[in-house]
Every structure is written in structure tokens, then in C-alpha cells.
mmCIF file of C-alpha atoms in Angstrom:
data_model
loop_
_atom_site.group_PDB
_atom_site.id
_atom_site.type_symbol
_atom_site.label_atom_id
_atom_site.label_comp_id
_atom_site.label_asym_id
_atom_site.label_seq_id
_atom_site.Cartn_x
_atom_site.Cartn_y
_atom_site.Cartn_z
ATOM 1 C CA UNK A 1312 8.396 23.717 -17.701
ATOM 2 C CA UNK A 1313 8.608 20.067 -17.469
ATOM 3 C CA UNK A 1314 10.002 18.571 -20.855
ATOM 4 C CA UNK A 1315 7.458 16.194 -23.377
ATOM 5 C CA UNK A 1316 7.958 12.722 -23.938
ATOM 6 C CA UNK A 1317 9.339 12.500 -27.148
ATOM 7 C CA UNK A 1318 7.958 10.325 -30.367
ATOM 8 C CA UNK A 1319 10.080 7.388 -30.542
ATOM 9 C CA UNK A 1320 10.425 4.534 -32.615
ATOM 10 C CA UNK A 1321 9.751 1.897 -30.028
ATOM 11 C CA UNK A 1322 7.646 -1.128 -30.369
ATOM 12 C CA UNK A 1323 8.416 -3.878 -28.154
ATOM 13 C CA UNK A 1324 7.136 -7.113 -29.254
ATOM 14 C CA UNK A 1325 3.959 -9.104 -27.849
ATOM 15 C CA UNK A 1326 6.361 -11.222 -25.558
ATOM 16 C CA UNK A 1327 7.925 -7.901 -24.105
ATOM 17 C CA UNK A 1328 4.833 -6.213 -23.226
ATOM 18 C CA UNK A 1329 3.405 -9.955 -22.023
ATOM 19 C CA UNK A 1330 6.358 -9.484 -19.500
ATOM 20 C CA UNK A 1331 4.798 -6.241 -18.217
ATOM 21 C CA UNK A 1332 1.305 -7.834 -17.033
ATOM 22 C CA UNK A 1333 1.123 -9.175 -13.721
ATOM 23 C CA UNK A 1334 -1.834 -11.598 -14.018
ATOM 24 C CA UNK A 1335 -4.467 -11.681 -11.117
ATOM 25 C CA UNK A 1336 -4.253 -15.184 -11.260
ATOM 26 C CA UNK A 1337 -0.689 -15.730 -11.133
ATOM 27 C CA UNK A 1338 -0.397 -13.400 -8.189
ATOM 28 C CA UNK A 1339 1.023 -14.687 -4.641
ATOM 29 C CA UNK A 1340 0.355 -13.167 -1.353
ATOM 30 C CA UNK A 1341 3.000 -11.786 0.401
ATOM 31 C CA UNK A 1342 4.118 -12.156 3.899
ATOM 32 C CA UNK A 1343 6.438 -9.853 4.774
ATOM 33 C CA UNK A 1344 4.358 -6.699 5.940
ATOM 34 C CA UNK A 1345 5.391 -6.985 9.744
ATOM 35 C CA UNK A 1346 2.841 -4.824 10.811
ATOM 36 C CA UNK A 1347 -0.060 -7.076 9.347
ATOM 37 C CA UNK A 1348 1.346 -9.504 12.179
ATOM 38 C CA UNK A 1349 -0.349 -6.680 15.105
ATOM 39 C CA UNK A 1350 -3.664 -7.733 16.526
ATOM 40 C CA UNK A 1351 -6.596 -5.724 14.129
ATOM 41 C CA UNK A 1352 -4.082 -5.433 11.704
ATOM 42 C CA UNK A 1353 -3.859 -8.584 10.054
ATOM 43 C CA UNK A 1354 -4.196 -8.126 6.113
ATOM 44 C CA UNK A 1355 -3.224 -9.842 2.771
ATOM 45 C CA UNK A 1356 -0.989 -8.137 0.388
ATOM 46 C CA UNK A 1357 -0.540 -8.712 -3.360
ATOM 47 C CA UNK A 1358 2.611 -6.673 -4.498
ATOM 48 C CA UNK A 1359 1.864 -5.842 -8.318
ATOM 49 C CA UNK A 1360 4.695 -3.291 -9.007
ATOM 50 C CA UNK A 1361 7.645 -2.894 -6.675
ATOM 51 C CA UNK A 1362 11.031 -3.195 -5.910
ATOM 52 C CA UNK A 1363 10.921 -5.875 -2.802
ATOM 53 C CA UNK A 1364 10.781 -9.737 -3.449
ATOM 54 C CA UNK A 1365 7.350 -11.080 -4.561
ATOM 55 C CA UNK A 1366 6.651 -7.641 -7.089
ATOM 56 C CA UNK A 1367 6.546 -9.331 -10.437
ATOM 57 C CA UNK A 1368 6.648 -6.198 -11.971
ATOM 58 C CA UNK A 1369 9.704 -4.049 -11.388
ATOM 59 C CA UNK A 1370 8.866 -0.462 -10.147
ATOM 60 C CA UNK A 1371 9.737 2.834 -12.360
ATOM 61 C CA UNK A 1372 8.161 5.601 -9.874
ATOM 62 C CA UNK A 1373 5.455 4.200 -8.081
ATOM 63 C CA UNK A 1374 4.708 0.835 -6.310
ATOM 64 C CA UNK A 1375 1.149 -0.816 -6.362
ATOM 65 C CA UNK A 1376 -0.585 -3.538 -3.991
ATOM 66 C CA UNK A 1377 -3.540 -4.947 -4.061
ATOM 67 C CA UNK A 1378 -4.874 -5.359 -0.287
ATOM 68 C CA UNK A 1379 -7.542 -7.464 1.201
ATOM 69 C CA UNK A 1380 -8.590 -7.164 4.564
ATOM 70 C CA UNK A 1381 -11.804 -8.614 6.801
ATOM 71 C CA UNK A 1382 -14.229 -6.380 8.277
ATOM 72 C CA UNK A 1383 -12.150 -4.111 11.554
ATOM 73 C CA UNK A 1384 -9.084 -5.409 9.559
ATOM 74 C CA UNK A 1385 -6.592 -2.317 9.263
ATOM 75 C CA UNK A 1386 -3.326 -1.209 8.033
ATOM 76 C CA UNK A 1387 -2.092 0.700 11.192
ATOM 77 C CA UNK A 1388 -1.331 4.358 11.462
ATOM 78 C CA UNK A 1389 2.320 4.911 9.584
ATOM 79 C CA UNK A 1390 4.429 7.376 7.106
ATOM 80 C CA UNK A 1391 6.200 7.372 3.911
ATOM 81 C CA UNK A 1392 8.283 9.745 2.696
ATOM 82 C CA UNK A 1393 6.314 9.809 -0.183
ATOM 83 C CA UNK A 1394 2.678 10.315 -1.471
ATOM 84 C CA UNK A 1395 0.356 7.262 -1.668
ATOM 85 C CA UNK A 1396 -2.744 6.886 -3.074
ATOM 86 C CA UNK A 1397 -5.668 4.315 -1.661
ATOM 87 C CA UNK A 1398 -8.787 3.091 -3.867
ATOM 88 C CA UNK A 1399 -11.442 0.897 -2.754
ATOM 89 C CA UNK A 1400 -12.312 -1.349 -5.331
ATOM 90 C CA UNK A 1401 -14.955 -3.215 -2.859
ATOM 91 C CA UNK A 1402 -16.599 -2.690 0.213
ATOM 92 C CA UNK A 1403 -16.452 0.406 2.066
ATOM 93 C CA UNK A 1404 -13.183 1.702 3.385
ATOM 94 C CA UNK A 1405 -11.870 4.118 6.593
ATOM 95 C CA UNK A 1406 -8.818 6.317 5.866
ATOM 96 C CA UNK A 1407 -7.409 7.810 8.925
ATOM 97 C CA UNK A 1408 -4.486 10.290 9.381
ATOM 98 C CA UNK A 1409 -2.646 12.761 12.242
ATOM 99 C CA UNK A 1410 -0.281 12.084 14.150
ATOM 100 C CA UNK A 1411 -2.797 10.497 16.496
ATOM 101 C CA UNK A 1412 -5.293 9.149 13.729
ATOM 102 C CA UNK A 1413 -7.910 11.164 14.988
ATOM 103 C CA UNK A 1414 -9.139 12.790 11.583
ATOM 104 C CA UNK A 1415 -11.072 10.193 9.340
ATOM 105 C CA UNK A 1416 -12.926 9.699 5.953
ATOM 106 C CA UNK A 1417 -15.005 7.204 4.329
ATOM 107 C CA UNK A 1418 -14.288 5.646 0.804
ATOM 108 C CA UNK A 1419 -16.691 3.075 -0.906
ATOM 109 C CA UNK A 1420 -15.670 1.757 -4.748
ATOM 110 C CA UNK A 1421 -13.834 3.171 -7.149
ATOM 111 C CA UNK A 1422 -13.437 6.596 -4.523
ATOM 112 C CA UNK A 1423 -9.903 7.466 -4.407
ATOM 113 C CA UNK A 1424 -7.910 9.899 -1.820
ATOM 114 C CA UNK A 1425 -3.764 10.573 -2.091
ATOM 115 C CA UNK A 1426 -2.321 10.758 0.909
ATOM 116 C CA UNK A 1427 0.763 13.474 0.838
ATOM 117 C CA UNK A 1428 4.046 12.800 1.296
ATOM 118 C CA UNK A 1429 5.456 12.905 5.396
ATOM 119 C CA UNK A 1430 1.702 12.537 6.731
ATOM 120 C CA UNK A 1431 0.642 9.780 9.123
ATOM 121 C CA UNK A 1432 -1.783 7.520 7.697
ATOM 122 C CA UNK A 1433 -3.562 3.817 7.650
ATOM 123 C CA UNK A 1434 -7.124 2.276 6.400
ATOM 124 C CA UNK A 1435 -9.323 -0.017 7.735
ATOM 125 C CA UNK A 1436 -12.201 -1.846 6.135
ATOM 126 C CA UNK A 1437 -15.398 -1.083 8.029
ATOM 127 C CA UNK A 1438 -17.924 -2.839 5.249
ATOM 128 C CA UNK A 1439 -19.651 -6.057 6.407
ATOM 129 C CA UNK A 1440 -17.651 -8.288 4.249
ATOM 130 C CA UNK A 1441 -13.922 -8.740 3.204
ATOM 131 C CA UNK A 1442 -13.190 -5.990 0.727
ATOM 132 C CA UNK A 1443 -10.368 -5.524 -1.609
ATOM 133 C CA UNK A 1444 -8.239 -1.533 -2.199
ATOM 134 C CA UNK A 1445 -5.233 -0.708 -4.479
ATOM 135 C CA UNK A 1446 -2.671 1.008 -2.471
ATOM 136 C CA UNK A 1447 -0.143 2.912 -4.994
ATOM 137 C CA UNK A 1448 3.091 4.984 -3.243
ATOM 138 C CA UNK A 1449 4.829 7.072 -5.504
ATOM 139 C CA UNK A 1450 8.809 6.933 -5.881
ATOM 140 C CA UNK A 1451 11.319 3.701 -6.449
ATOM 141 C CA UNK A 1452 11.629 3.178 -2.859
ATOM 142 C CA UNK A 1453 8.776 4.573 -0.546
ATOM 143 C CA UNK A 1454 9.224 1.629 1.935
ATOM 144 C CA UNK A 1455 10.889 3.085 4.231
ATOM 145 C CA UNK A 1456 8.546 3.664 6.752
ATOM 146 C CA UNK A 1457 7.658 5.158 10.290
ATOM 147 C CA UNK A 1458 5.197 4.258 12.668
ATOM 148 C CA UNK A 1459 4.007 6.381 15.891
ATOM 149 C CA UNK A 1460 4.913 5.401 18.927
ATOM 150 C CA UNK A 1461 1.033 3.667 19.782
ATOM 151 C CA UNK A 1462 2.122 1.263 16.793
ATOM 152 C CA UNK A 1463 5.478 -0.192 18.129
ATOM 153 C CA UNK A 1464 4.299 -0.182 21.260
ATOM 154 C CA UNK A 1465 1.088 -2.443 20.235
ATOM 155 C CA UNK A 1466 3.983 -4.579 17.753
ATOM 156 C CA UNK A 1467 6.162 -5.014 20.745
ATOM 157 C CA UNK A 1468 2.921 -6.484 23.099
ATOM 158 C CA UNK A 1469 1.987 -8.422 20.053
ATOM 159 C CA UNK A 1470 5.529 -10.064 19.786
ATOM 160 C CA UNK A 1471 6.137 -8.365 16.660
ATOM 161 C CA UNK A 1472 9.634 -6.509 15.741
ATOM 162 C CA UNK A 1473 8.921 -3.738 13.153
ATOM 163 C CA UNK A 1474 11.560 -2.203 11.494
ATOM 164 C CA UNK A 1475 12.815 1.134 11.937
ATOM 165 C CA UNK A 1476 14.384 3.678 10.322
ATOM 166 C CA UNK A 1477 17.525 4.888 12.313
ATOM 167 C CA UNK A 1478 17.609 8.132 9.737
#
């Protein structure tokens, strides 16, 4: 049996908590997502929580993004050694998984669907408009990731180097 949290005495001040919010407005995209550089895959991400550069929120457990992608805009088929967890907040949403991507779902607002850890898996919007989803991967470091051998081969026509994990 997992322990409880215990009653403490903690109260942080207004400042403290102030320096947990990550305001919308204050938010920069960030560039860094290689694979958002692949034709069909091109995307804007918003780290919220994280351990990487541009996370104005330092992660304890999880990670969060906010994503916005165009209509056919996708993140392409990949893995994480952890779980993540995908809700639309507009537009309507395809979440795809396998090793080939051949299994599918839709997700419209405020629908949410965990991915588990070590399973291939990517999103694309297929609403009529740009739409907006909260990614969230669990752990302090779920970015190391994998993708199948369709994705580096479409990076590597494309120009674009993704990383990979030697492990």
C-alpha cells in the first residue's frame, strides 16, 4: 500500500505559488521538436511543464505541452518509455498507434485517451480548422524517444536528422 501524503505545515507565499503558473500569454513556441520539421508533420509546441529549455515550469513527474496543429497536421508515429496522455481541447483529433499505425480513434473536446508506456503512437488533427490538444507524458524525463523506421526514413528524405536513442 502506497503511503498518504502527510499534513504539513506548508504555505508558500503568493509570490511562490505566482512562480508556479505558466501564463498562456507569456508562453513561447518552441522549436526544437525535429520531427515537426517532416512534411505533414509540421506543428507548434508550447512546453508548459518540463525539463528541456523553453518549460517555464520545472517538471516533478509528468511533462505537459500544449500543441497546435492545421488540419492533416500530425505528430508522427513514435514511443516513449513512458505513458502519455492526449486531450483535445478544440477541433476534432486522430490518435493512431501499432507498430505500423494502422489502429485509430477519434477524439473531439475535452475527450481524453492515455497512451501506455512502450506503445507506438502519434495524432493528427483531422477537424476543418487549426485545433489546439494538451499532450501530458508521465515521468521526469520521457523524451527519449523512438520512431519506426517509416519515420526516419521520411526525416532523412525531408532533410531532417532526428535523434536517436543508441540504448
Amino acid at each position: 500500500m502506497q503511503p498518504i501524503a502527510p499534513i504539513t505545515d506548508d504555505n508558500p507565499t503568493v509570490e511562490e505559488m505566482e512562480a508556479r503558473i505558466a501564463r498562456f500569454g507569456a508562453l513561447r513556441p518552441t522549436g526544437d521538436y525535429a520531427d515537426a520539421r517532416i512534411p505533414g508533420c509540421e506543428r507548434t509546441t508550447y512546453r508548459v511543464l518540463g525539463e528541456r529549455p523553453g518549460a517555464p515550469l520545472a517538471a516533478e513527474e509528468f511533462h505537459l505541452n500544449l500543441v497546435k496543429c492545421d488540419t492533416g497536421k500530425s505528430a508522427p508515429l513514435h514511443n516513449h518509455l513512458t505513458q502519455e496522455v492526449f486531450i483535445p481541447l478544440t477541433g476534432e483529433w486522430e490518435v493512431f498507434w501499432g507498430p505500423d499505425g494502422d489502429r485509430s480513434l477519434r477524439i473531439g473536446p475535452w475527450d481524453t485517451v492515455s497512451i501506455p508506456p512502450g506503445l507506438c503512437r502519434g495524432f493528427r488533427n483531422v477537424g476543418n480548422s487549426e485545433a489546439w490538444l494538451i499532450g501530458i507524458a508521465g515521468g521526469r524525463d520521457p523524451g527519449r524517444i523512438n520512431w519506426p523506421k517509416p519515420v526516419l526514413e521520411a526525416a532523412k528524405a525531408a532533410g531532417v536528422d532526428l535523434p536517436v536513442d543508441p540504448g
